[in-house]
mmCIF file of C-alpha atoms in Angstrom:
data_model
loop_
_atom_site.group_PDB
_atom_site.id
_atom_site.type_symbol
_atom_site.label_atom_id
_atom_site.label_comp_id
_atom_site.label_asym_id
_atom_site.label_seq_id
_atom_site.Cartn_x
_atom_site.Cartn_y
_atom_site.Cartn_z
ATOM 1 C CA PRO A 1498 276.242 -43.511 -45.150
ATOM 2 C CA ALA A 1499 275.653 -47.117 -44.818
ATOM 3 C CA LEU A 1500 272.736 -46.818 -47.002
ATOM 4 C CA VAL A 1501 274.632 -44.834 -49.638
ATOM 5 C CA MET A 1502 277.576 -47.393 -49.732
ATOM 6 C CA SER A 1503 274.817 -50.118 -49.943
ATOM 7 C CA ILE A 1504 273.153 -48.606 -52.914
ATOM 8 C CA GLU A 1505 276.823 -47.661 -54.465
ATOM 9 C CA SER A 1506 277.788 -51.433 -54.163
ATOM 10 C CA ASN A 1507 274.658 -52.671 -55.496
ATOM 11 C CA LEU A 1508 274.905 -50.276 -58.484
ATOM 12 C CA HIS A 1509 278.417 -51.318 -59.371
ATOM 13 C CA TYR A 1510 277.388 -54.934 -59.199
ATOM 14 C CA ARG A 1511 274.443 -54.255 -61.634
ATOM 15 C CA LEU A 1512 276.545 -52.195 -63.885
ATOM 16 C CA GLY A 1513 279.070 -54.870 -63.918
ATOM 17 C CA TYR A 1514 276.446 -57.428 -64.616
ATOM 18 C CA ILE A 1515 275.187 -55.370 -67.578
ATOM 19 C CA SER A 1516 278.553 -54.985 -68.990
ATOM 20 C CA PHE A 1517 278.921 -58.712 -68.901
ATOM 21 C CA CYS A 1518 275.689 -59.414 -70.495
ATOM 22 C CA ARG A 1519 276.349 -56.943 -73.148
ATOM 23 C CA ALA A 1520 279.670 -58.666 -74.086
ATOM 24 C CA LYS A 1521 278.130 -62.154 -74.032
ATOM 25 C CA TRP A 1522 275.470 -60.946 -76.326
ATOM 26 C CA GLU A 1523 277.742 -59.096 -78.657
ATOM 27 C CA ALA A 1524 279.790 -62.375 -78.964
ATOM 28 C CA THR A 1525 276.750 -64.534 -79.554
ATOM 29 C CA CYS A 1526 275.528 -61.942 -82.063
ATOM 30 C CA GLN A 1527 278.735 -62.057 -84.087
ATOM 31 C CA ILE A 1528 278.743 -65.971 -84.034
ATOM 32 C CA TRP A 1529 275.253 -66.004 -85.842
ATOM 33 C CA TRP A 1530 276.458 -63.288 -88.190
ATOM 34 C CA TYR A 1531 279.581 -65.536 -88.942
ATOM 35 C CA VAL A 1532 276.979 -68.276 -90.138
ATOM 36 C CA VAL A 1533 274.964 -65.795 -92.235
ATOM 37 C CA ARG A 1534 278.379 -64.499 -93.833
ATOM 38 C CA LYS A 1535 279.208 -68.203 -94.532
ATOM 39 C CA LEU A 1536 275.820 -68.862 -96.372
ATOM 40 C CA LEU A 1537 274.983 -65.552 -97.887
ATOM 41 C CA PRO A 1538 276.771 -63.670 -100.846
ATOM 42 C CA VAL A 1539 277.807 -60.715 -98.597
ATOM 43 C CA ASP A 1540 281.034 -58.615 -99.002
ATOM 44 C CA ARG A 1541 283.679 -60.922 -97.922
ATOM 45 C CA SER A 1542 285.830 -57.841 -96.590
ATOM 46 C CA LEU A 1543 283.345 -57.139 -94.028
ATOM 47 C CA PRO A 1544 284.042 -58.145 -90.388
ATOM 48 C CA VAL A 1545 281.850 -60.915 -88.886
ATOM 49 C CA ALA A 1546 279.688 -58.429 -87.385
ATOM 50 C CA PRO A 1547 279.575 -54.685 -88.441
ATOM 51 C CA GLY A 1548 282.256 -52.969 -86.285
ATOM 52 C CA GLY A 1549 283.285 -56.440 -84.624
ATOM 53 C CA MET A 1550 285.648 -58.994 -84.779
ATOM 54 C CA ASP A 1551 286.876 -60.604 -88.027
ATOM 55 C CA GLU A 1552 286.776 -64.490 -88.485
ATOM 56 C CA GLU A 1553 290.124 -65.282 -87.098
ATOM 57 C CA GLU A 1554 289.431 -63.221 -83.979
ATOM 58 C CA ILE A 1555 286.140 -64.655 -83.252
ATOM 59 C CA MET A 1556 287.548 -68.191 -83.582
ATOM 60 C CA THR A 1557 290.280 -67.164 -81.023
ATOM 61 C CA TYR A 1558 287.669 -65.650 -78.797
ATOM 62 C CA VAL A 1559 285.612 -68.796 -78.767
ATOM 63 C CA LEU A 1560 288.502 -71.069 -78.126
ATOM 64 C CA GLN A 1561 289.456 -68.961 -75.040
ATOM 65 C CA THR A 1562 286.264 -68.167 -73.621
ATOM 66 C CA LYS A 1563 284.883 -70.038 -70.567
ATOM 67 C CA ASP A 1564 281.288 -68.761 -70.885
ATOM 68 C CA GLU A 1565 279.165 -71.921 -71.619
ATOM 69 C CA ASP A 1566 276.483 -69.954 -73.259
ATOM 70 C CA VAL A 1567 278.748 -68.525 -75.881
ATOM 71 C CA LEU A 1568 280.334 -72.021 -76.462
ATOM 72 C CA CYS A 1569 277.040 -73.680 -76.821
ATOM 73 C CA ASN A 1570 275.755 -71.025 -79.174
ATOM 74 C CA PHE A 1571 279.056 -71.446 -81.346
ATOM 75 C CA HIS A 1572 278.522 -75.277 -81.484
ATOM 76 C CA SER A 1573 274.839 -74.817 -82.275
ATOM 77 C CA ALA A 1574 275.728 -72.434 -85.033
ATOM 78 C CA ASN A 1575 278.264 -74.732 -86.557
ATOM 79 C CA ALA A 1576 275.648 -77.665 -86.246
ATOM 80 C CA MET A 1577 273.355 -75.714 -88.580
ATOM 81 C CA LEU A 1578 275.992 -74.329 -90.901
ATOM 82 C CA TYR A 1579 277.473 -77.651 -91.574
ATOM 83 C CA THR A 1580 274.197 -79.370 -92.305
ATOM 84 C CA LEU A 1581 273.036 -76.565 -94.631
ATOM 85 C CA GLN A 1582 276.279 -76.792 -96.371
ATOM 86 C CA GLY A 1583 275.951 -80.479 -96.755
ATOM 87 C CA ASN A 1584 279.029 -81.162 -94.409
ATOM 88 C CA HIS A 1585 277.163 -84.026 -92.621
ATOM 89 C CA GLN A 1586 280.132 -85.715 -91.209
ATOM 90 C CA LYS A 1587 281.303 -82.674 -89.488
ATOM 91 C CA ALA A 1588 277.670 -81.792 -88.296
ATOM 92 C CA ALA A 1589 277.170 -85.323 -86.924
ATOM 93 C CA ASP A 1590 280.449 -85.307 -85.227
ATOM 94 C CA ASN A 1591 279.523 -81.925 -83.623
ATOM 95 C CA ALA A 1592 276.182 -83.270 -82.597
ATOM 96 C CA VAL A 1593 277.556 -86.474 -80.926
ATOM 97 C CA GLU A 1594 280.177 -84.259 -79.155
ATOM 98 C CA ASN A 1595 278.247 -81.324 -78.025
ATOM 99 C CA SER A 1596 274.417 -82.075 -78.051
ATOM 100 C CA ASP A 1597 273.909 -83.273 -74.760
ATOM 101 C CA HIS A 1598 275.780 -80.240 -73.271
ATOM 102 C CA ILE A 1599 274.043 -77.739 -75.519
ATOM 103 C CA PHE A 1600 270.545 -79.041 -74.613
ATOM 104 C CA LYS A 1601 271.501 -78.914 -70.813
ATOM 105 C CA THR A 1602 273.044 -75.292 -70.967
ATOM 106 C CA LEU A 1603 270.356 -73.691 -73.239
ATOM 107 C CA LYS A 1604 267.449 -75.371 -71.721
ATOM 108 C CA GLY A 1605 264.278 -73.376 -72.733
ATOM 109 C CA HIS A 1606 266.092 -71.470 -75.487
ATOM 110 C CA PRO A 1607 263.978 -70.997 -78.645
ATOM 111 C CA LEU A 1608 267.069 -72.248 -80.610
ATOM 112 C CA LEU A 1609 266.388 -75.816 -79.283
ATOM 113 C CA MET A 1610 263.128 -76.043 -81.271
ATOM 114 C CA VAL A 1611 265.028 -76.256 -84.578
ATOM 115 C CA LEU A 1612 268.544 -77.536 -83.487
ATOM 116 C CA PRO A 1613 267.508 -81.273 -83.240
ATOM 117 C CA PHE A 1614 266.101 -81.173 -86.900
ATOM 118 C CA TYR A 1615 269.351 -80.028 -88.356
ATOM 119 C CA MET A 1616 271.371 -82.313 -86.061
ATOM 120 C CA GLY A 1617 269.033 -85.315 -86.828
ATOM 121 C CA ILE A 1618 269.416 -84.730 -90.642
ATOM 122 C CA SER A 1619 273.007 -85.028 -90.580
ATOM 123 C CA LEU A 1620 273.203 -87.786 -87.983
ATOM 124 C CA GLY A 1621 270.783 -89.867 -90.079
ATOM 125 C CA GLU A 1622 273.036 -89.492 -93.168
ATOM 126 C CA ILE A 1623 276.098 -90.636 -91.655
ATOM 127 C CA ALA A 1624 274.418 -93.333 -89.498
ATOM 128 C CA GLN A 1625 273.475 -94.965 -92.572
ATOM 129 C CA LYS A 1626 276.983 -95.146 -93.775
ATOM 130 C CA SER A 1627 278.767 -95.902 -90.525
ATOM 131 C CA GLU A 1628 279.116 -98.975 -88.374
ATOM 132 C CA ASN A 1629 279.654 -96.746 -85.350
ATOM 133 C CA ASP A 1630 276.327 -96.937 -83.383
ATOM 134 C CA LYS A 1631 276.933 -93.674 -81.701
ATOM 135 C CA TYR A 1632 275.468 -91.921 -84.844
ATOM 136 C CA LYS A 1633 272.357 -94.065 -84.816
ATOM 137 C CA LYS A 1634 271.817 -93.589 -81.097
ATOM 138 C CA HIS A 1635 271.870 -89.733 -81.456
ATOM 139 C CA ALA A 1636 269.787 -89.777 -84.612
ATOM 140 C CA LYS A 1637 267.033 -91.589 -82.642
ATOM 141 C CA LYS A 1638 267.334 -89.189 -79.782
ATOM 142 C CA MET A 1639 266.967 -86.179 -82.211
ATOM 143 C CA LEU A 1640 263.828 -87.997 -83.531
ATOM 144 C CA SER A 1641 262.578 -88.297 -80.029
ATOM 145 C CA ILE A 1642 262.959 -84.679 -79.133
ATOM 146 C CA THR A 1643 261.151 -83.520 -82.413
ATOM 147 C CA LYS A 1644 258.384 -85.877 -81.856
ATOM 148 C CA GLU A 1645 257.766 -84.086 -78.339
ATOM 149 C CA TYR A 1646 257.803 -80.759 -80.111
ATOM 150 C CA SER A 1647 255.501 -82.036 -82.597
ATOM 151 C CA LYS A 1648 252.844 -83.244 -80.174
ATOM 152 C CA LYS A 1649 252.989 -79.445 -78.751
ATOM 153 C CA GLY A 1650 251.585 -78.276 -82.008
ATOM 154 C CA ASN A 1651 254.249 -76.001 -83.288
ATOM 155 C CA PRO A 1652 253.294 -75.574 -86.972
ATOM 156 C CA ASN A 1653 256.856 -74.268 -87.828
ATOM 157 C CA THR A 1654 258.375 -77.819 -86.600
ATOM 158 C CA ALA A 1655 255.712 -80.277 -88.058
ATOM 159 C CA HIS A 1656 258.072 -81.032 -90.786
ATOM 160 C CA HIS A 1657 260.968 -81.795 -88.484
ATOM 161 C CA PHE A 1658 259.412 -84.844 -87.058
ATOM 162 C CA MET A 1659 258.364 -86.096 -90.483
ATOM 163 C CA ALA A 1660 261.776 -85.680 -92.041
ATOM 164 C CA LEU A 1661 263.578 -87.293 -89.143
ATOM 165 C CA GLU A 1662 261.017 -90.229 -89.297
ATOM 166 C CA ALA A 1663 262.017 -90.816 -92.858
ATOM 167 C CA GLU A 1664 265.830 -90.602 -92.025
ATOM 168 C CA THR A 1665 265.205 -93.069 -89.308
ATOM 169 C CA GLN A 1666 263.367 -95.516 -91.312
ATOM 170 C CA LEU A 1667 266.487 -95.708 -93.722
ATOM 171 C CA LEU A 1668 268.510 -97.105 -90.778
ATOM 172 C CA SER A 1669 266.472 -100.400 -91.237
ATOM 173 C CA GLU A 1670 266.637 -102.944 -94.002
ATOM 174 C CA GLY A 1671 263.498 -103.828 -96.140
ATOM 175 C CA ARG A 1672 261.404 -102.292 -98.818
ATOM 176 C CA GLN A 1673 258.776 -101.537 -96.530
ATOM 177 C CA HIS A 1674 261.006 -98.967 -94.597
ATOM 178 C CA LEU A 1675 261.893 -97.461 -98.155
ATOM 179 C CA ALA A 1676 258.188 -97.130 -98.932
ATOM 180 C CA THR A 1677 257.745 -95.462 -95.388
ATOM 181 C CA ALA A 1678 260.650 -93.225 -95.872
ATOM 182 C CA ARG A 1679 259.368 -92.030 -99.175
ATOM 183 C CA LYS A 1680 256.054 -90.963 -97.777
ATOM 184 C CA LYS A 1681 257.446 -89.348 -94.901
ATOM 185 C CA TYR A 1682 259.787 -87.275 -97.045
ATOM 186 C CA GLN A 1683 256.764 -86.328 -99.269
ATOM 187 C CA GLU A 1684 254.720 -85.238 -96.236
ATOM 188 C CA ALA A 1685 257.602 -83.248 -94.756
ATOM 189 C CA ILE A 1686 258.179 -81.367 -98.178
ATOM 190 C CA SER A 1687 254.477 -80.767 -98.431
ATOM 191 C CA SER A 1688 254.380 -79.331 -94.906
ATOM 192 C CA VAL A 1689 257.502 -77.085 -95.056
ATOM 193 C CA THR A 1690 256.470 -75.677 -98.409
ATOM 194 C CA LYS A 1691 253.164 -74.656 -96.960
ATOM 195 C CA ALA A 1692 255.053 -72.962 -94.234
ATOM 196 C CA GLU A 1693 257.149 -71.140 -96.539
ATOM 197 C CA LEU A 1694 260.387 -72.161 -94.525
ATOM 198 C CA PHE A 1695 262.516 -72.147 -97.738
ATOM 199 C CA GLN A 1696 265.924 -73.031 -96.258
ATOM 200 C CA ASP A 1697 264.289 -76.247 -94.691
ATOM 201 C CA ALA A 1698 262.504 -76.960 -98.241
ATOM 202 C CA ALA A 1699 265.928 -76.608 -99.753
ATOM 203 C CA LEU A 1700 267.382 -79.141 -97.420
ATOM 204 C CA LEU A 1701 264.720 -81.748 -97.693
ATOM 205 C CA HIS A 1702 264.638 -81.696 -101.329
ATOM 206 C CA GLN A 1703 268.252 -82.237 -101.370
ATOM 207 C CA ARG A 1704 267.618 -85.085 -98.770
ATOM 208 C CA PHE A 1705 265.002 -86.631 -100.990
ATOM 209 C CA GLY A 1706 267.083 -86.279 -104.209
ATOM 210 C CA THR A 1707 269.828 -88.317 -102.255
ATOM 211 C CA PHE A 1708 267.386 -90.876 -101.274
ATOM 212 C CA TYR A 1709 266.116 -91.575 -104.754
ATOM 213 C CA LEU A 1710 269.718 -91.754 -105.982
ATOM 214 C CA GLU A 1711 271.221 -94.037 -103.297
ATOM 215 C CA HIS A 1712 268.105 -96.144 -102.326
ATOM 216 C CA MET A 1713 265.859 -96.258 -105.448
ATOM 217 C CA ASP A 1714 268.511 -95.981 -108.094
ATOM 218 C CA ASN A 1715 266.332 -93.259 -109.686
ATOM 219 C CA MET A 1716 268.597 -90.624 -111.291
ATOM 220 C CA GLU A 1717 265.717 -88.595 -112.875
ATOM 221 C CA ALA A 1718 263.731 -88.184 -109.633
ATOM 222 C CA SER A 1719 267.038 -87.394 -107.813
ATOM 223 C CA LYS A 1720 267.862 -84.660 -110.501
ATOM 224 C CA GLN A 1721 264.337 -83.194 -110.176
ATOM 225 C CA HIS A 1722 264.758 -82.854 -106.432
ATOM 226 C CA THR A 1723 268.175 -81.578 -106.581
ATOM 227 C CA LEU A 1724 267.230 -78.832 -108.903
ATOM 228 C CA GLN A 1725 264.332 -78.033 -106.695
ATOM 229 C CA SER A 1726 266.560 -77.775 -103.647
ATOM 230 C CA SER A 1727 268.990 -75.265 -105.716
ATOM 231 C CA THR A 1728 265.667 -73.152 -106.579
ATOM 232 C CA PHE A 1729 264.578 -72.905 -102.851
ATOM 233 C CA VAL A 1730 268.345 -72.148 -101.799
ATOM 234 C CA ARG A 1731 268.357 -69.238 -104.301
ATOM 235 C CA HIS A 1732 264.952 -68.282 -103.179
ATOM 236 C CA TRP A 1733 266.314 -67.478 -99.532
ATOM 237 C CA GLY A 1734 269.384 -66.050 -100.606
ATOM 238 C CA ALA A 1735 272.181 -68.627 -99.786
ATOM 239 C CA LYS A 1736 273.683 -68.520 -103.276
ATOM 240 C CA ASP A 1737 277.055 -69.458 -101.912
ATOM 241 C CA SER A 1738 275.478 -72.939 -100.702
ATOM 242 C CA VAL A 1739 274.385 -73.521 -104.478
ATOM 243 C CA ARG A 1740 277.980 -73.065 -105.595
ATOM 244 C CA LEU A 1741 278.886 -75.530 -102.927
#
């Protein structure tokens, strides 16, 4: 009887844990479907996930949950969403407020291979325009993280380091920094195009277009890269982002 009770108790614990994990992963999947729904031209009448919560319900759930993994996935999803939509102020503020906690909580998660890139792009954009050093500090931190990943030879993240090098160069004054930034943008775009990572190619062309407009006063080059960005956006399906 003692053995049976021990087995039964252990079984109840394991079933409870499985149920807990299932709920967590269901919530996490719905959060990421929420991002897809925001970017791609899907039917807006659909719930955030098929058979799941609608947008209002998922926001309520996230605000109420005490699960750190779910919260960090939500902040990570928003980090990428804001950047891809060009809402760099929201993305930068999200990175400043949540990045340290995300990297600590999700340590070892594959998501962390790409998240510093998206955070770094928006942080770099806002750091160029803000007098608050917190953006520059975090932008340089994202550069450092992507540098470490680049050293490890991940071919899908090579452009991350190049792009953030370009963004960081723009935090310093002088024409030599502009020349270096332009070279790094060109290298990053060449790398990401070969890798066929079209969402990143779209983002980098958009950033390069902004560079030509704001730093080189070259409207024609800016227009060309902006149009190229739109082409890549359509190629990977985020037509709603083009309308933005």
